[in-house]
XYZ file of C-alpha atoms in Angstrom:
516
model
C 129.317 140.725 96.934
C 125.490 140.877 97.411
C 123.623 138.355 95.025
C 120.622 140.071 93.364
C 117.488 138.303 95.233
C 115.296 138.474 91.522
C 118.670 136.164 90.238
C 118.515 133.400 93.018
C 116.935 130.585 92.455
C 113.329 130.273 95.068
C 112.672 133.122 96.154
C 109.115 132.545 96.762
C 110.348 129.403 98.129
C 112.234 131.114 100.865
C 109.377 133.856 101.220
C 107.320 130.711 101.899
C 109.993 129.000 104.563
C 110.104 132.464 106.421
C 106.508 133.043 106.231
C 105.434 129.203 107.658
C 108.660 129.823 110.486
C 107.007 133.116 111.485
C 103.694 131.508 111.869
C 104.775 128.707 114.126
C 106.397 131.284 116.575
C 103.101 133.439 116.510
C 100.516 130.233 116.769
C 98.810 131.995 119.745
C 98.537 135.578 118.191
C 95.401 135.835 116.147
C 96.150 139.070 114.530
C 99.639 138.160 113.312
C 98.809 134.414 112.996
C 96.185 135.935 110.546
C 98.138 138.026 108.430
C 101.053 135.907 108.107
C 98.175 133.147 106.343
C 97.179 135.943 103.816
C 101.330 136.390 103.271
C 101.287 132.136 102.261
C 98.106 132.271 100.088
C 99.565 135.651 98.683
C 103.045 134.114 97.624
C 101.047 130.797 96.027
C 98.563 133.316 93.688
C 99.329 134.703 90.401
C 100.602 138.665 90.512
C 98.545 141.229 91.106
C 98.667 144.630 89.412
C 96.824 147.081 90.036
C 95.105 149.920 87.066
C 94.924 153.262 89.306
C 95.119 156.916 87.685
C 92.846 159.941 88.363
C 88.827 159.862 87.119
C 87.887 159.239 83.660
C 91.783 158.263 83.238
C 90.520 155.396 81.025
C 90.855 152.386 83.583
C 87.975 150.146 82.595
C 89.215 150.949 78.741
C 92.433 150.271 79.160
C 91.551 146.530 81.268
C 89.346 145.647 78.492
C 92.242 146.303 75.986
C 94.846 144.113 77.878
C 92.456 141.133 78.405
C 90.801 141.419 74.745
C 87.315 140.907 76.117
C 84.607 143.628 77.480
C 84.566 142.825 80.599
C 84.730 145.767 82.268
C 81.943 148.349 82.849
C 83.179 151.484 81.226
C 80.210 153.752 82.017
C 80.223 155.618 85.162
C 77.929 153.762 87.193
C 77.751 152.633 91.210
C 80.541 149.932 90.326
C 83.009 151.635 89.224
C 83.444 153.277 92.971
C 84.356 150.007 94.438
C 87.832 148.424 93.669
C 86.956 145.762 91.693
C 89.233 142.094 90.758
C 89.495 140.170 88.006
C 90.726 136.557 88.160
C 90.819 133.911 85.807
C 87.454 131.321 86.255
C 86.559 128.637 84.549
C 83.279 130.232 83.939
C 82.245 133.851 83.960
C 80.730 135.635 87.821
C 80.457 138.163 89.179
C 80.132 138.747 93.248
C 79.632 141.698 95.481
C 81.057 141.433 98.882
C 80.919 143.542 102.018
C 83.722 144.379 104.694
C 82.918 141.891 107.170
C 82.864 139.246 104.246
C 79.350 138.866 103.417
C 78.522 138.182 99.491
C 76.163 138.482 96.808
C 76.027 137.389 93.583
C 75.830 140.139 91.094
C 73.920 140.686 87.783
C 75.147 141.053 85.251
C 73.633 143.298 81.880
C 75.105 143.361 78.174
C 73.754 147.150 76.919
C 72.323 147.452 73.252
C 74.954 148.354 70.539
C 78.420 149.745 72.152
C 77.417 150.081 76.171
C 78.882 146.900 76.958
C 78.516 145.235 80.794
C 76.602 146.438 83.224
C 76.851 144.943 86.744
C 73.935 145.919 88.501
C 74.299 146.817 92.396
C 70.550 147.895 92.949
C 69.282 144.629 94.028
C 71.799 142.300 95.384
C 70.611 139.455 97.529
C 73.023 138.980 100.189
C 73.871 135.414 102.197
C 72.383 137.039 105.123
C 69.581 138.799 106.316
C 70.456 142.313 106.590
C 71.132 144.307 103.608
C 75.337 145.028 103.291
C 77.015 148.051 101.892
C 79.922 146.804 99.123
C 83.315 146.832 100.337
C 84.724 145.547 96.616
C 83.821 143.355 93.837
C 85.135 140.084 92.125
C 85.000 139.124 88.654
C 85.858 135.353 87.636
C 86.258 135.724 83.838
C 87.800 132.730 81.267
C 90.394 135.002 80.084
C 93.756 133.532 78.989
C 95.218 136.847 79.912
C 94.017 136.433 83.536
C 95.778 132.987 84.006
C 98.822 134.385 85.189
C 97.892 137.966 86.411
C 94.921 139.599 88.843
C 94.288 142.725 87.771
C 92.431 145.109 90.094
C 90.261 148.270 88.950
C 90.686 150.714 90.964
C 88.070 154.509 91.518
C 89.815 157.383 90.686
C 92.432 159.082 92.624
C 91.080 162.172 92.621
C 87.412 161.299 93.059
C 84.842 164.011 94.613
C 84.360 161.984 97.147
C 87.440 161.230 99.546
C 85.897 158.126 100.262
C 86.184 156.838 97.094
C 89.803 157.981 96.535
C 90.757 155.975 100.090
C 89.951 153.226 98.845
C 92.615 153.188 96.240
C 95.074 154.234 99.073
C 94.273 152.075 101.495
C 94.521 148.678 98.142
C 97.912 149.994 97.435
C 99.302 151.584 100.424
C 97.431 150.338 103.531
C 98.985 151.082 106.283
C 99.753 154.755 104.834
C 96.057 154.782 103.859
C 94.779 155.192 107.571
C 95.324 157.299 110.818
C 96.391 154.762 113.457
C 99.872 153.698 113.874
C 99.172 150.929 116.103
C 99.871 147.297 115.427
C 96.522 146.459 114.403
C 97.097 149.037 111.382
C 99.329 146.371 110.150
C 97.671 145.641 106.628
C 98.932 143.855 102.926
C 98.749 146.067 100.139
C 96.318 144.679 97.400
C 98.897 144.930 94.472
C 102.555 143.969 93.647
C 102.375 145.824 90.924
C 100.712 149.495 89.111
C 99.825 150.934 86.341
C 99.157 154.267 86.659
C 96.824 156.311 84.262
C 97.971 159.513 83.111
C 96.171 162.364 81.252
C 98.157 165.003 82.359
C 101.576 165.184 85.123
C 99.555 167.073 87.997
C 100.340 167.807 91.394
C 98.135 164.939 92.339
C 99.402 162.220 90.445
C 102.716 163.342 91.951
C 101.521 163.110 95.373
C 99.951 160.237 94.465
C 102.943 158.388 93.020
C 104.946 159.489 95.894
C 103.137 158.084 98.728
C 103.444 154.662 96.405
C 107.656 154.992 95.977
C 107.700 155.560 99.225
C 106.008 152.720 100.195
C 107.872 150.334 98.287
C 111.121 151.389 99.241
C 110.379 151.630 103.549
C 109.817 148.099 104.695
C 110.596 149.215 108.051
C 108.799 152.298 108.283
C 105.343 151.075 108.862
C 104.082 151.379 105.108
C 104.263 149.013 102.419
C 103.367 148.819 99.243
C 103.848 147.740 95.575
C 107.671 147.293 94.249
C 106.922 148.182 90.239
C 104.945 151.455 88.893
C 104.734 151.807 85.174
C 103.443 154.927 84.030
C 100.586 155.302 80.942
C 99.668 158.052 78.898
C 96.012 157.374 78.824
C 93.547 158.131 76.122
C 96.679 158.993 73.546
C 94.294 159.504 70.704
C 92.783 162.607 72.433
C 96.467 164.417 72.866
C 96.602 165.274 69.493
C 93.027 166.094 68.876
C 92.108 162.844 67.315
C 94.694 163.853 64.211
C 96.588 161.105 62.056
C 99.690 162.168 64.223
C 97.703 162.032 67.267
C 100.469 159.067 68.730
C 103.404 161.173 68.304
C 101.982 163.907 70.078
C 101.214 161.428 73.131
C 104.301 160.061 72.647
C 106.375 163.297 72.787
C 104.225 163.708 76.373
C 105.634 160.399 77.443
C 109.155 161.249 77.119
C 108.366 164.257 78.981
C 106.464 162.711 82.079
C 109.290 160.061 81.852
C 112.021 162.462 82.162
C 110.024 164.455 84.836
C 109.346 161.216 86.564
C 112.811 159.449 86.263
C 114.395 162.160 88.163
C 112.485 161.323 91.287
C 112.454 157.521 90.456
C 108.493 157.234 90.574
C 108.420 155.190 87.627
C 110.064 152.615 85.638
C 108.673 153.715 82.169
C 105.731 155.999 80.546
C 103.967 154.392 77.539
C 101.545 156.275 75.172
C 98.302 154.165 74.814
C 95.041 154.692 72.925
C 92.813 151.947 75.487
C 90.291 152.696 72.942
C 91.593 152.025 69.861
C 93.324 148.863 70.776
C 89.835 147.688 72.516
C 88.034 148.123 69.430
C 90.762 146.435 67.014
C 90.907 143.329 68.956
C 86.556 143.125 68.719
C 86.686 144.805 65.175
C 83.805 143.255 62.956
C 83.487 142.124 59.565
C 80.587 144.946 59.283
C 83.085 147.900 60.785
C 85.871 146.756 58.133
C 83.269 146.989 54.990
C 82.384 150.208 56.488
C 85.881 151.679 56.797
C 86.408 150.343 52.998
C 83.594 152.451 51.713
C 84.598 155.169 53.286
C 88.280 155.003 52.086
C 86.997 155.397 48.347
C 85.255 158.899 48.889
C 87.536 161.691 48.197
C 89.763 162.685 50.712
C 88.562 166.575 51.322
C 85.519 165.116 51.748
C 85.979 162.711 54.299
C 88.401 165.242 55.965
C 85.256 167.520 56.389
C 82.622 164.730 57.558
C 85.779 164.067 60.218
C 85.866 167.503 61.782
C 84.073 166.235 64.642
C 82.097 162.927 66.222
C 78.992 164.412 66.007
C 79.384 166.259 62.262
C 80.001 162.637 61.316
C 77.238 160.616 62.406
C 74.578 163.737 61.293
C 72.009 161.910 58.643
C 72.321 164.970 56.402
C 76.345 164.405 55.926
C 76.070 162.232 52.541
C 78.356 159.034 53.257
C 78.223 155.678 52.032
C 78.119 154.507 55.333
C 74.489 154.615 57.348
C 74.552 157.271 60.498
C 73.656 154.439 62.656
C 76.942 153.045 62.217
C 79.034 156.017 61.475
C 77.726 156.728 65.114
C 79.064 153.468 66.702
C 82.327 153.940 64.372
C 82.845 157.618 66.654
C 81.890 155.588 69.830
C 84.434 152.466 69.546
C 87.110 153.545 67.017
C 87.321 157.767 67.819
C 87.797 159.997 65.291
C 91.581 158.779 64.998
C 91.118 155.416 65.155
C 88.385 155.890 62.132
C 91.178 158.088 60.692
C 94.023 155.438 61.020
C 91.732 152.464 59.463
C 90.849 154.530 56.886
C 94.514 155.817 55.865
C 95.597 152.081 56.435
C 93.265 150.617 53.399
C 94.689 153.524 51.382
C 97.707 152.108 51.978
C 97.006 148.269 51.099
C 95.302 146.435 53.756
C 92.664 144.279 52.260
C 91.510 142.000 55.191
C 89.518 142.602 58.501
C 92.659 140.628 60.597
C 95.114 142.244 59.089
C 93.397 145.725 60.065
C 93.028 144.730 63.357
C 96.840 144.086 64.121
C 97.938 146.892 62.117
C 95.733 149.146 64.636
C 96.570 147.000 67.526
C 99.726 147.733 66.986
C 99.845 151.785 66.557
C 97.736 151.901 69.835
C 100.193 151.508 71.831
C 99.496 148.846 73.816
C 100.967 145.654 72.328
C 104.443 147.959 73.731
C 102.430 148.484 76.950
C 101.858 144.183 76.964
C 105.860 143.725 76.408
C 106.895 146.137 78.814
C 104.621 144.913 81.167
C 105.823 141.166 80.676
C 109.479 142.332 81.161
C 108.724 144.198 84.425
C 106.371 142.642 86.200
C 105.341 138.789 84.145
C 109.130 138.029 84.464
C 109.913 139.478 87.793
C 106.632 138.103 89.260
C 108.171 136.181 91.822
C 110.619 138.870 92.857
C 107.453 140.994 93.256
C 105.441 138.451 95.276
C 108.125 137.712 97.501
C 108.490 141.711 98.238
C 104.986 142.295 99.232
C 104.929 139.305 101.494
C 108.358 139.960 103.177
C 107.475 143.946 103.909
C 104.395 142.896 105.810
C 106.851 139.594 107.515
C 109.180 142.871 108.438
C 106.515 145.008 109.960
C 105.183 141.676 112.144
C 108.358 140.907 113.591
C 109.502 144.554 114.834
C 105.905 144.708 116.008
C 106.019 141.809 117.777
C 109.282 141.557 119.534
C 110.472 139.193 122.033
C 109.385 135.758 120.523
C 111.383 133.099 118.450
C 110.492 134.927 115.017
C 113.443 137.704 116.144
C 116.089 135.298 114.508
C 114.043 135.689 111.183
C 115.013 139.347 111.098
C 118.420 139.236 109.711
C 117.677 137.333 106.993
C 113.819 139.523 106.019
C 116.230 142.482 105.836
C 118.633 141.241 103.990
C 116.576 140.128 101.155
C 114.756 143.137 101.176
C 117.917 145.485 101.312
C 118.903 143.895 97.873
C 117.720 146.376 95.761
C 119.493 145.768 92.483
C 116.481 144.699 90.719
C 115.289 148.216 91.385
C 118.218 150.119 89.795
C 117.330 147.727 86.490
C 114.257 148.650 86.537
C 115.374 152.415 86.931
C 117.641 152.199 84.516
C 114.991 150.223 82.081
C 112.773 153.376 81.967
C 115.868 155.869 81.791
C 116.854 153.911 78.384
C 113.113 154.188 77.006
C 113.682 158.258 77.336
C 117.505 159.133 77.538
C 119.869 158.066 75.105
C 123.213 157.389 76.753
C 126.470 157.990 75.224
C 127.568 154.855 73.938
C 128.066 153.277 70.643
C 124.470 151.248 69.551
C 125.573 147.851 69.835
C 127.083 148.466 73.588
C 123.547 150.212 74.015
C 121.795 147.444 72.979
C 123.879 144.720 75.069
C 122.784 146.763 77.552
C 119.509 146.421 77.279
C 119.605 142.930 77.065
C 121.754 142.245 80.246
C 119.453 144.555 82.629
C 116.902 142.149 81.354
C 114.948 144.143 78.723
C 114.536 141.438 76.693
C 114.028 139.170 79.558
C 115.419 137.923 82.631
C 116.458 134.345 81.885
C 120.409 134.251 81.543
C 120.456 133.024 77.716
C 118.840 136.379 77.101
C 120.427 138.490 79.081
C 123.605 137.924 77.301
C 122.093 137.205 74.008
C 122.840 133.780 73.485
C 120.901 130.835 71.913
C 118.388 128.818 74.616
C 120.736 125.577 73.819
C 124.258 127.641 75.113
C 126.283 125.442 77.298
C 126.467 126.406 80.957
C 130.448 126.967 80.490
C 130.154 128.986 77.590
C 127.748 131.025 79.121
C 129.678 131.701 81.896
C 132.683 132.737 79.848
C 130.321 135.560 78.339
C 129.017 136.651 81.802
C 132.438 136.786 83.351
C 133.735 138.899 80.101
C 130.536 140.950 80.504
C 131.766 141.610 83.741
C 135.063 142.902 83.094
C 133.753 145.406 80.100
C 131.252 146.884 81.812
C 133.072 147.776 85.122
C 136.271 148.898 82.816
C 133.635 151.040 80.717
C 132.603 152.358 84.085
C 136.016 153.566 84.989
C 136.471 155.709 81.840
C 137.972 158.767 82.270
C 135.306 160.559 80.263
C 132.360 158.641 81.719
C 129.821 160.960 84.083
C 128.273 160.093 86.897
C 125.004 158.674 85.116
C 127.424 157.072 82.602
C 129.298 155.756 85.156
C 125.959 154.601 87.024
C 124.656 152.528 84.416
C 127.641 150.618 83.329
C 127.914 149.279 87.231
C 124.418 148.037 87.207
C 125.375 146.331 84.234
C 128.364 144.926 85.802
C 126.280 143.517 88.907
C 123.548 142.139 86.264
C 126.417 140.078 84.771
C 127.517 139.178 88.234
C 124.069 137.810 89.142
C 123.882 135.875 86.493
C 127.202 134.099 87.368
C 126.231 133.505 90.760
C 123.066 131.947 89.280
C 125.217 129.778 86.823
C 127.444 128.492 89.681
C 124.562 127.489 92.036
């Protein structure tokens, strides 16, 4: 039996032993000897995932929601055609740098009332003399969200200009990206990870998605490129017209893209998100609370007819008990259904600015986008590393035959032909949108032991952190034997059948773990 390379133990640590082999043997190649120092640094640096999706997707938005600060320009200025990085700093930069590696430092401009940050790329000063066009940007930020994770902003996919879009390709599928097949075409792909934006399931995004699956899963076929895709439903609040309901409208869309999706295996999940909403409840303010409480004790009809639109409720001559001022910057953060939500929520009992805030944190969608994210990529982050590194190692060594790095080859492969962790995360999203046929508690167990509530074996089989090593194994190797005899029933379909294997191996990873 195969053992499932996210269950054993080091797998960055072998990724690093085949890596620093591989550079010994190519010590007098510059071009490889290059590379394979990006694959080191890359396996020793927290994950990278990537926010891509199509213009105006909500990118910036939805970054700003996940790290809790504003941080990232949301306007559509200069800067937002550049892929742009955010890493954890100990104090807050931003720098501009060029494709042969020049830098500047960049400016950086808070706008009056709701604009946010501004990074101004009209008058860099660059470290030499001649003036440099921007090849990408980096953003240092003190963000406890950024410790463990790089996230990189991407331009949209389907930009005007196919310049713009190529540089999206070329972060997350680099080799795909260009037109030469030679060897020094050989590139890393920026992310281990995506997120992809989704307004609507175009042709496009299809395409789009595509070229990524096929990336990931051709190590050998000259492309490579991130292992996890989880799919968003962008701007949620908008679906549904801004309407109380709006989130089970979106939502209804997300088990539709899923299913669409699922049947070409493009993603592992589809989550319904309002970036907008959640951005504003994590910086609501004492002043926006008092505001929605005043405007929960006007009659309801009334309220309902200032609401009809943003602009019908920030007119001077609409009598609230709010100022227009602020009734505007309401519309701006909040949305009509975010203003619609807090205002329906202090109906309903919530007295307190903090307890607003998580209560519309939480219908936004993205405190489920934060879990399934942790699950799929914070908890598989080494599994994810280790891929991106060891589908550029595969691509050096068939490129460069005929040296002592050809005995490495076996062993590349085989890691990389373990693809288990892929049919969990397959079978993750499938369970988000397509209820198989078995009782709720086998459903659940399920769950658990493809790692949906983690990936650590105490979880996986849904025992206490303190279980004994031999009483965990007892529940692994019984796991074992139900789910390959549930797999075997006579009235169990193919998908049925499918699932209850994986579950089987997932059991049998975990023993192999146990025994090491």
């Amino acid at each position: 039996m195969r053992t499932d390379a996210r269950m054993v133990p080091g797998i960055v640590a072998e990724a690093r032993q085949l890596v620093g082999a591989a550079r010994q043997a190519f010590a007098g190649e510059p071009r490889p000897r290059a590379l394979l120092a990006d694959c080191a640094r890359r396996l020793d640096q927290p994950l990278r995932v990537a926010l891509a999706g199509a213009l105006k997707s909500g990118k910036s938005t939805l970054l700003n929601s996940l790290i809790g600060q504003d941080i990232a320009p949301t306007d559509a200025t200069e800067c937002t055609r550049v892929v742009t990085w955010y890493r954890h700093g100990s104090t807050p930069s931003v720098t501009a740098y060029a494709p042969d590696g020049a830098k500047a430092n960049v400016v950086v401009r808070r706008g009056g009332g709701t604009h946010g940050l501004t990074f101004d790329l009209d008058r860099l000063t660059w470290d030499t003399p001649e003036p440099r066009e921007v090849d990408h940007l980096e953003v240092e930020w003190p963000a406890a969200a950024l410790a463990n994770t790089t996230i990189i902003d991407t331009p949209g996919t389907s930009s005007l200009s196919r310049e713009v879009s190529q540089r999206t390709a070329r972060l997350l599928t680099p080799a795909d990206a260009g037109t030469d097949d030679s060897v020094e075409n050989i590139a890393i792909p920026g992310a281990d990870a995506v997120v992809y934006l989704l307004r609507r399931l175009d042709d496009a995004d299809i395409r789009f998605l595509e070229q990524i699956g096929a990336a990931a899963a051709s190590g050998d076929s000259g492309v490579s490129g991130p292992l996890g895709v989880v799919g968003v439903v962008s701007r949620a609040d908008e679906i549904g017209a801004g309407r109380i309901d709006a989130l089970h409208s979106a939502r209804d869309v997300a088990v539709r893209f899923a299913g669409e999706l699922e049947r070409t295996g493009l993603c592992q999940a589809v989550i319904p998100v309002a970036g907008l909403l959640a951005f504003a409840a994590a910086t609501l303010r004492q002043q926006e609370f008092t505001a929605f409480e005043a405007l929960a004790g006007i009659p309801i009809e009334e309220l309902s007819a200032a609401l009809l639109s943003a602009d019908r409720f920030a007119r001077p001559d609409i009598a609230l008990p709010v100022p227009p001022e602020l009734r505007a910057q309401l519309a701006e953060r909040f949305g009509m259904f975010g203003i619609r939500m807090a205002v329906t929520l202090i109906r309903l009992g919530v007295r307190d600015s903090a307890t607003l805030a998580a209560e519309l944190t939480s219908r936004s969608g993205v405190d489920e986008l934060r879990s399934v994210l942790d699950v799929q990529f914070g908890q598989r982050a080494d599994q994810l590393k280790a891929h991106s590194a060891l589908t550029v190692l595969v691509r050096i060594l068939t490129a460069y035959p005929g040296t002592a790095a050809d005995e490495l080859l076996p062993r590349v492969r085989t890691l990389l032909a373990d693809v288990h962790g892929f049919a969990e995360l397959r079978l993750l999203g499938r369970l988000r949108t397509d209820e198989l046929t078995l009782p709720a508690d086998d459903l659940a167990e399920l769950h658990r032991l493809i790692g949906g509530s983690g990936v650590a074996p105490h979880l996986r089989l849904g025992r206490p952190l303190d279980t004994p090593a031999p009483e965990l194994r007892a529940h692994a190797i019984e796991s074992v034997r139900k789910w390959r005899v549930l797999a075997k029933h006579p009235l169990a379909d193919q998908s049925m059948s499918t699932a209850c294997l994986t579950a089987a191996r997932s059991a049998e990873g975990i023993l192999d773990l146990l025994n090491t």
